PDB file of C-alpha atoms and ligand atoms in Angstrom:
ATOM      1  CA  MET A   1      15.335  -7.450 -12.179  1.00 76.00           C
ATOM      2  CA  VAL A   2      14.415  -8.438  -8.653  1.00 90.00           C
ATOM      3  CA  GLU A   3      15.170 -12.013  -7.656  1.00 95.00           C
ATOM      4  CA  TRP A   4      12.886 -13.918  -5.287  1.00 97.00           C
ATOM      5  CA  THR A   5      13.829 -17.073  -3.459  1.00 98.00           C
ATOM      6  CA  GLU A   6      11.302 -19.850  -3.054  1.00 97.00           C
ATOM      7  CA  GLN A   7      11.070 -18.979   0.632  1.00 98.00           C
ATOM      8  CA  GLU A   8      10.342 -15.324  -0.127  1.00 98.00           C
ATOM      9  CA  ARG A   9       7.608 -16.284  -2.576  1.00 98.00           C
ATOM     10  CA  ASN A  10       6.043 -18.536   0.033  1.00 98.00           C
ATOM     11  CA  ILE A  11       6.142 -15.824   2.672  1.00 98.00           C
ATOM     12  CA  ILE A  12       4.418 -13.269   0.419  1.00 98.00           C
ATOM     13  CA  THR A  13       1.768 -15.769  -0.668  1.00 97.00           C
ATOM     14  CA  SER A  14       1.116 -16.806   2.897  1.00 96.00           C
ATOM     15  CA  ILE A  15       0.827 -13.242   4.229  1.00 97.00           C
ATOM     16  CA  PHE A  16      -1.648 -12.269   1.514  1.00 97.00           C
ATOM     17  CA  SER A  17      -3.689 -15.451   1.643  1.00 96.00           C
ATOM     18  CA  ASN A  18      -4.329 -14.884   5.353  1.00 93.00           C
ATOM     19  CA  LEU A  19      -5.076 -11.200   5.008  1.00 95.00           C
ATOM     20  CA  ASP A  20      -8.402  -9.670   6.009  1.00 97.00           C
ATOM     21  CA  TYR A  21      -8.502  -6.973   3.309  1.00 98.00           C
ATOM     22  CA  ASP A  22     -11.504  -5.154   4.777  1.00 98.00           C
ATOM     23  CA  ASP A  23      -9.717  -4.758   8.085  1.00 98.00           C
ATOM     24  CA  VAL A  24      -6.063  -4.265   7.173  1.00 98.00           C
ATOM     25  CA  GLY A  25      -6.616  -2.007   4.121  1.00 98.00           C
ATOM     26  CA  PRO A  26      -8.670   0.638   5.947  1.00 98.00           C
ATOM     27  CA  LYS A  27      -6.422   0.501   9.031  1.00 98.00           C
ATOM     28  CA  ALA A  28      -3.298   1.117   6.933  1.00 98.00           C
ATOM     29  CA  LEU A  29      -4.786   4.046   5.026  1.00 98.00           C
ATOM     30  CA  ILE A  30      -6.310   5.547   8.192  1.00 98.00           C
ATOM     31  CA  ARG A  31      -2.970   5.311   9.988  1.00 98.00           C
ATOM     32  CA  CYS A  32      -1.219   6.975   7.064  1.00 98.00           C
ATOM     33  CA  LEU A  33      -3.705   9.870   7.015  1.00 98.00           C
ATOM     34  CA  ILE A  34      -3.384  10.416  10.784  1.00 98.00           C
ATOM     35  CA  VAL A  35       0.373   9.983  11.151  1.00 98.00           C
ATOM     36  CA  TYR A  36       1.234  11.924   7.973  1.00 98.00           C
ATOM     37  CA  PRO A  37      -1.578  14.503   7.791  1.00 97.00           C
ATOM     38  CA  TRP A  38      -0.349  16.045   4.543  1.00 96.00           C
ATOM     39  CA  THR A  39      -1.472  12.889   2.768  1.00 97.00           C
ATOM     40  CA  GLN A  40      -5.076  14.014   3.458  1.00 97.00           C
ATOM     41  CA  ARG A  41      -4.847  16.611   0.710  1.00 96.00           C
ATOM     42  CA  TYR A  42      -5.506  14.009  -1.994  1.00 97.00           C
ATOM     43  CA  PHE A  43      -8.777  12.953  -0.424  1.00 97.00           C
ATOM     44  CA  ALA A  44     -10.565  16.292  -0.284  1.00 94.00           C
ATOM     45  CA  SER A  45     -13.586  14.817  -2.074  1.00 96.00           C
ATOM     46  CA  PHE A  46     -13.919  11.965   0.447  1.00 97.00           C
ATOM     47  CA  GLY A  47     -15.873  13.950   3.054  1.00 95.00           C
ATOM     48  CA  ASN A  48     -15.047  14.614   6.697  1.00 96.00           C
ATOM     49  CA  LEU A  49     -11.367  14.172   7.646  1.00 97.00           C
ATOM     50  CA  TYR A  50     -11.507  16.747  10.427  1.00 95.00           C
ATOM     51  CA  ASN A  51      -9.807  14.677  13.133  1.00 97.00           C
ATOM     52  CA  ALA A  52      -8.655  11.124  13.853  1.00 98.00           C
ATOM     53  CA  ASP A  53     -12.158   9.952  14.796  1.00 97.00           C
ATOM     54  CA  ALA A  54     -13.640  11.404  11.633  1.00 97.00           C
ATOM     55  CA  ILE A  55     -10.960   9.703   9.533  1.00 98.00           C
ATOM     56  CA  LYS A  56     -11.458   6.360  11.289  1.00 98.00           C
ATOM     57  CA  THR A  57     -15.202   6.334  10.689  1.00 97.00           C
ATOM     58  CA  ASN A  58     -15.241   7.817   7.185  1.00 98.00           C
ATOM     59  CA  PRO A  59     -16.800   5.145   4.919  1.00 98.00           C
ATOM     60  CA  ASN A  60     -15.107   6.483   1.783  1.00 98.00           C
ATOM     61  CA  ILE A  61     -11.699   6.145   3.413  1.00 98.00           C
ATOM     62  CA  GLN A  62     -12.506   2.634   4.593  1.00 98.00           C
ATOM     63  CA  ALA A  63     -13.609   1.564   1.121  1.00 98.00           C
ATOM     64  CA  HIS A  64     -10.550   3.115  -0.469  1.00 98.00           C
ATOM     65  CA  GLY A  65      -8.232   1.368   1.995  1.00 98.00           C
ATOM     66  CA  THR A  66      -9.650  -1.980   0.928  1.00 98.00           C
ATOM     67  CA  ARG A  67      -9.294  -0.996  -2.719  1.00 98.00           C
ATOM     68  CA  VAL A  68      -5.660   0.021  -2.351  1.00 98.00           C
ATOM     69  CA  LEU A  69      -4.837  -3.241  -0.584  1.00 98.00           C
ATOM     70  CA  HIS A  70      -6.481  -5.194  -3.384  1.00 98.00           C
ATOM     71  CA  GLY A  71      -4.251  -3.147  -5.679  1.00 97.00           C
ATOM     72  CA  LEU A  72      -1.350  -5.141  -4.225  1.00 97.00           C
ATOM     73  CA  ASP A  73      -2.853  -8.427  -5.431  1.00 96.00           C
ATOM     74  CA  ARG A  74      -1.512  -7.595  -8.878  1.00 96.00           C
ATOM     75  CA  ALA A  75       2.029  -7.534  -7.527  1.00 97.00           C
ATOM     76  CA  VAL A  76       1.516 -10.803  -5.632  1.00 97.00           C
ATOM     77  CA  LYS A  77       0.348 -12.473  -8.839  1.00 96.00           C
ATOM     78  CA  ASN A  78       3.137 -10.937 -10.939  1.00 96.00           C
ATOM     79  CA  MET A  79       6.116 -10.986  -8.635  1.00 97.00           C
ATOM     80  CA  ASP A  80       8.540 -11.315 -11.536  1.00 96.00           C
ATOM     81  CA  ASN A  81       7.143  -8.348 -13.380  1.00 95.00           C
ATOM     82  CA  ILE A  82       5.987  -5.818 -10.809  1.00 96.00           C
ATOM     83  CA  LYS A  83       7.405  -2.880 -12.743  1.00 94.00           C
ATOM     84  CA  ALA A  84       5.267  -3.457 -15.824  1.00 95.00           C
ATOM     85  CA  THR A  85       2.270  -4.460 -13.724  1.00 96.00           C
ATOM     86  CA  TYR A  86       2.095  -0.999 -12.184  1.00 96.00           C
ATOM     87  CA  ALA A  87       2.919   1.105 -15.236  1.00 95.00           C
ATOM     88  CA  GLU A  88      -0.665   2.260 -15.665  1.00 95.00           C
ATOM     89  CA  LEU A  89      -1.297   2.836 -11.956  1.00 96.00           C
ATOM     90  CA  SER A  90       1.919   4.848 -11.795  1.00 96.00           C
ATOM     91  CA  VAL A  91       0.764   7.102 -14.647  1.00 96.00           C
ATOM     92  CA  LEU A  92      -2.581   7.577 -12.884  1.00 96.00           C
ATOM     93  CA  HIS A  93      -0.977   8.602  -9.583  1.00 96.00           C
ATOM     94  CA  SER A  94       1.495  10.856 -11.335  1.00 95.00           C
ATOM     95  CA  GLU A  95      -0.397  12.573 -14.110  1.00 94.00           C
ATOM     96  CA  LYS A  96      -3.975  12.548 -12.893  1.00 94.00           C
ATOM     97  CA  LEU A  97      -3.847  12.359  -9.093  1.00 95.00           C
ATOM     98  CA  HIS A  98      -0.513  14.234  -8.695  1.00 95.00           C
ATOM     99  CA  VAL A  99       0.370  12.173  -5.627  1.00 96.00           C
ATOM    100  CA  ASP A 100       3.888  12.913  -4.378  1.00 96.00           C
ATOM    101  CA  PRO A 101       5.678   9.542  -4.788  1.00 95.00           C
ATOM    102  CA  ASP A 102       7.336   9.902  -1.356  1.00 96.00           C
ATOM    103  CA  ASN A 103       3.911   9.086   0.061  1.00 97.00           C
ATOM    104  CA  PHE A 104       3.963   5.544  -1.367  1.00 98.00           C
ATOM    105  CA  LYS A 105       6.676   4.613   1.099  1.00 98.00           C
ATOM    106  CA  LEU A 106       4.743   6.155   3.988  1.00 98.00           C
ATOM    107  CA  LEU A 107       1.662   4.113   3.198  1.00 98.00           C
ATOM    108  CA  ALA A 108       3.797   1.004   2.732  1.00 98.00           C
ATOM    109  CA  ASP A 109       5.319   1.522   6.194  1.00 98.00           C
ATOM    110  CA  CYS A 110       1.863   1.954   7.730  1.00 98.00           C
ATOM    111  CA  LEU A 111       0.794  -1.285   6.104  1.00 98.00           C
ATOM    112  CA  THR A 112       3.795  -3.095   7.582  1.00 98.00           C
ATOM    113  CA  ILE A 113       2.939  -1.761  11.045  1.00 98.00           C
ATOM    114  CA  VAL A 114      -0.703  -2.821  10.788  1.00 98.00           C
ATOM    115  CA  ILE A 115       0.258  -6.308   9.650  1.00 98.00           C
ATOM    116  CA  ALA A 116       2.881  -6.609  12.390  1.00 98.00           C
ATOM    117  CA  ALA A 117       0.312  -5.588  15.013  1.00 97.00           C
ATOM    118  CA  LYS A 118      -2.145  -8.156  13.702  1.00 96.00           C
ATOM    119  CA  MET A 119       0.280 -11.045  13.355  1.00 95.00           C
ATOM    120  CA  GLY A 120       2.179 -10.391  16.565  1.00 96.00           C
ATOM    121  CA  SER A 121       5.062 -12.784  17.112  1.00 96.00           C
ATOM    122  CA  GLY A 122       4.030 -14.661  13.961  1.00 95.00           C
ATOM    123  CA  PHE A 123       5.522 -11.761  11.990  1.00 97.00           C
ATOM    124  CA  THR A 124       9.113 -12.933  12.232  1.00 97.00           C
ATOM    125  CA  PRO A 125      12.096 -10.784  11.207  1.00 98.00           C
ATOM    126  CA  GLU A 126      12.427 -12.973   8.088  1.00 97.00           C
ATOM    127  CA  MET A 127       8.825 -12.258   7.200  1.00 97.00           C
ATOM    128  CA  GLN A 128       9.265  -8.553   7.795  1.00 98.00           C
ATOM    129  CA  ALA A 129      12.394  -8.473   5.643  1.00 98.00           C
ATOM    130  CA  THR A 130      10.577 -10.191   2.782  1.00 98.00           C
ATOM    131  CA  PHE A 131       7.452  -8.088   3.155  1.00 98.00           C
ATOM    132  CA  GLN A 132       9.451  -4.859   3.116  1.00 98.00           C
ATOM    133  CA  LYS A 133      11.416  -6.024   0.111  1.00 98.00           C
ATOM    134  CA  PHE A 134       8.129  -6.704  -1.661  1.00 98.00           C
ATOM    135  CA  LEU A 135       6.728  -3.278  -0.758  1.00 98.00           C
ATOM    136  CA  ALA A 136       9.958  -1.556  -1.787  1.00 98.00           C
ATOM    137  CA  VAL A 137       9.590  -3.067  -5.258  1.00 98.00           C
ATOM    138  CA  VAL A 138       5.943  -1.954  -5.410  1.00 98.00           C
ATOM    139  CA  VAL A 139       6.854   1.580  -4.279  1.00 98.00           C
ATOM    140  CA  SER A 140       9.607   1.780  -6.864  1.00 96.00           C
ATOM    141  CA  ALA A 141       7.253   0.531  -9.615  1.00 96.00           C
ATOM    142  CA  LEU A 142       4.558   3.053  -8.663  1.00 97.00           C
ATOM    143  CA  GLY A 143       7.141   5.834  -8.873  1.00 95.00           C
ATOM    144  CA  ARG A 144       8.525   4.713 -12.237  1.00 93.00           C
ATOM    145  CA  GLN A 145       6.371   6.874 -14.487  1.00 89.00           C
ATOM    146  CA  TYR A 146       7.150  10.092 -12.638  1.00 86.00           C
ATOM    147  CA  HIS A 147      10.426  10.788 -14.411  1.00 68.00           C
TER     148      HIS A 147
HETATM  149 NI1  HNI B   1      -3.605   5.151  -4.632  1.00 61.93          NI
HETATM  150  C1  HNI B   1      -6.502   5.473  -6.467  1.00 61.93           C
HETATM  151  C2  HNI B   1      -3.479   1.773  -5.442  1.00 61.93           C
HETATM  152  C3  HNI B   1      -0.781   4.754  -2.732  1.00 61.93           C
HETATM  153  C4  HNI B   1      -3.959   8.365  -3.495  1.00 61.93           C
HETATM  154  N1  HNI B   1      -4.766   3.886  -5.732  1.00 61.93           N
HETATM  155  C5  HNI B   1      -5.923   4.207  -6.403  1.00 61.93           C
HETATM  156  C6  HNI B   1      -6.465   3.012  -7.020  1.00 61.93           C
HETATM  157  C7  HNI B   1      -5.617   1.975  -6.723  1.00 61.93           C
HETATM  158  C8  HNI B   1      -4.543   2.530  -5.919  1.00 61.93           C
HETATM  159  C9  HNI B   1      -5.737   0.510  -7.133  1.00 61.93           C
HETATM  160  C10 HNI B   1      -7.703   2.953  -7.882  1.00 61.93           C
HETATM  161  C11 HNI B   1      -7.262   3.237  -9.299  1.00 61.93           C
HETATM  162  C12 HNI B   1      -8.362   3.328 -10.313  1.00 61.93           C
HETATM  163  O1  HNI B   1      -9.286   4.126 -10.118  1.00 61.93           O
HETATM  164  O2  HNI B   1      -8.282   2.594 -11.311  1.00 61.93           O
HETATM  165  N2  HNI B   1      -2.342   3.582  -4.194  1.00 61.93           N
HETATM  166  C13 HNI B   1      -2.448   2.285  -4.652  1.00 61.93           C
HETATM  167  C14 HNI B   1      -1.342   1.502  -4.137  1.00 61.93           C
HETATM  168  C15 HNI B   1      -0.586   2.352  -3.370  1.00 61.93           C
HETATM  169  C16 HNI B   1      -1.230   3.651  -3.415  1.00 61.93           C
HETATM  170  C17 HNI B   1      -1.117   0.035  -4.428  1.00 61.93           C
HETATM  171  C18 HNI B   1       0.680   2.116  -2.591  1.00 61.93           C
HETATM  172  C19 HNI B   1       0.974   1.032  -1.960  1.00 61.93           C
HETATM  173  N3  HNI B   1      -2.544   6.343  -3.386  1.00 61.93           N
HETATM  174  C20 HNI B   1      -1.433   5.995  -2.667  1.00 61.93           C
HETATM  175  C21 HNI B   1      -1.010   7.101  -1.827  1.00 61.93           C
HETATM  176  C22 HNI B   1      -1.916   8.126  -2.041  1.00 61.93           C
HETATM  177  C23 HNI B   1      -2.880   7.635  -3.015  1.00 61.93           C
HETATM  178  C24 HNI B   1       0.180   7.054  -0.899  1.00 61.93           C
HETATM  179  C25 HNI B   1      -1.962   9.492  -1.444  1.00 61.93           C
HETATM  180  C26 HNI B   1      -1.376   9.848  -0.323  1.00 61.93           C
HETATM  181  N4  HNI B   1      -4.965   6.651  -4.946  1.00 61.93           N
HETATM  182  C27 HNI B   1      -4.921   7.900  -4.349  1.00 61.93           C
HETATM  183  C28 HNI B   1      -6.075   8.667  -4.764  1.00 61.93           C
HETATM  184  C29 HNI B   1      -6.820   7.841  -5.633  1.00 61.93           C
HETATM  185  C30 HNI B   1      -6.091   6.563  -5.721  1.00 61.93           C
HETATM  186  C31 HNI B   1      -6.392  10.108  -4.342  1.00 61.93           C
HETATM  187  C32 HNI B   1      -8.121   8.172  -6.353  1.00 61.93           C
HETATM  188  C33 HNI B   1      -9.241   8.002  -5.342  1.00 61.93           C
HETATM  189  C34 HNI B   1     -10.608   8.296  -5.895  1.00 61.93           C
HETATM  190  O3  HNI B   1     -11.402   7.353  -5.999  1.00 61.93           O
HETATM  191  O4  HNI B   1     -10.872   9.449  -6.207  1.00 61.93           O
END
């Protein structure tokens, strides 16, 4: 089981409580779709993804980015049980959506970059270390039901 120090818990709570979900969520998903274009294949029903501009202004992508980011709230609220928290979401991504689990890490990295760009020097190395630890646990939990 993953152990969290009091400081790590405070860092995660503080990052998420100051987060603008409607800004950061879309930006992270958009960045993922542009930087790793093969991730676009799962969003064929979302409309125009023809180029970077189309992706950036696609309202379905924006809405989904916010939704995915809110999906992380569950982990924030259940830091001691992230694995079980994502069991159902893992089954969905595996059995229904057939999302390659390698892509979870790519989206997680895009999210870290977007948050770093927003927070600037406020995103200290300690904060980054904790945030990436948190996302690594989420990524692992989302990939759990694939085996
Ligand atoms: Ni993901 C649906 C959360 C990574 C493709 N995804 C969801 C939903 C949540 C969610 C929440 C809505 C579920 C429901 O309908 O009940 N996704 C997350 C989280 C991560 C993640 C927390 C990682 C941090 N998803 C990814 C990645 C891809 C992805 C990396 C593809 C590259 N997800 C999807 C698709 C759907 C989806 C596709 C269904 C969209 C739709 O509405 O048709």
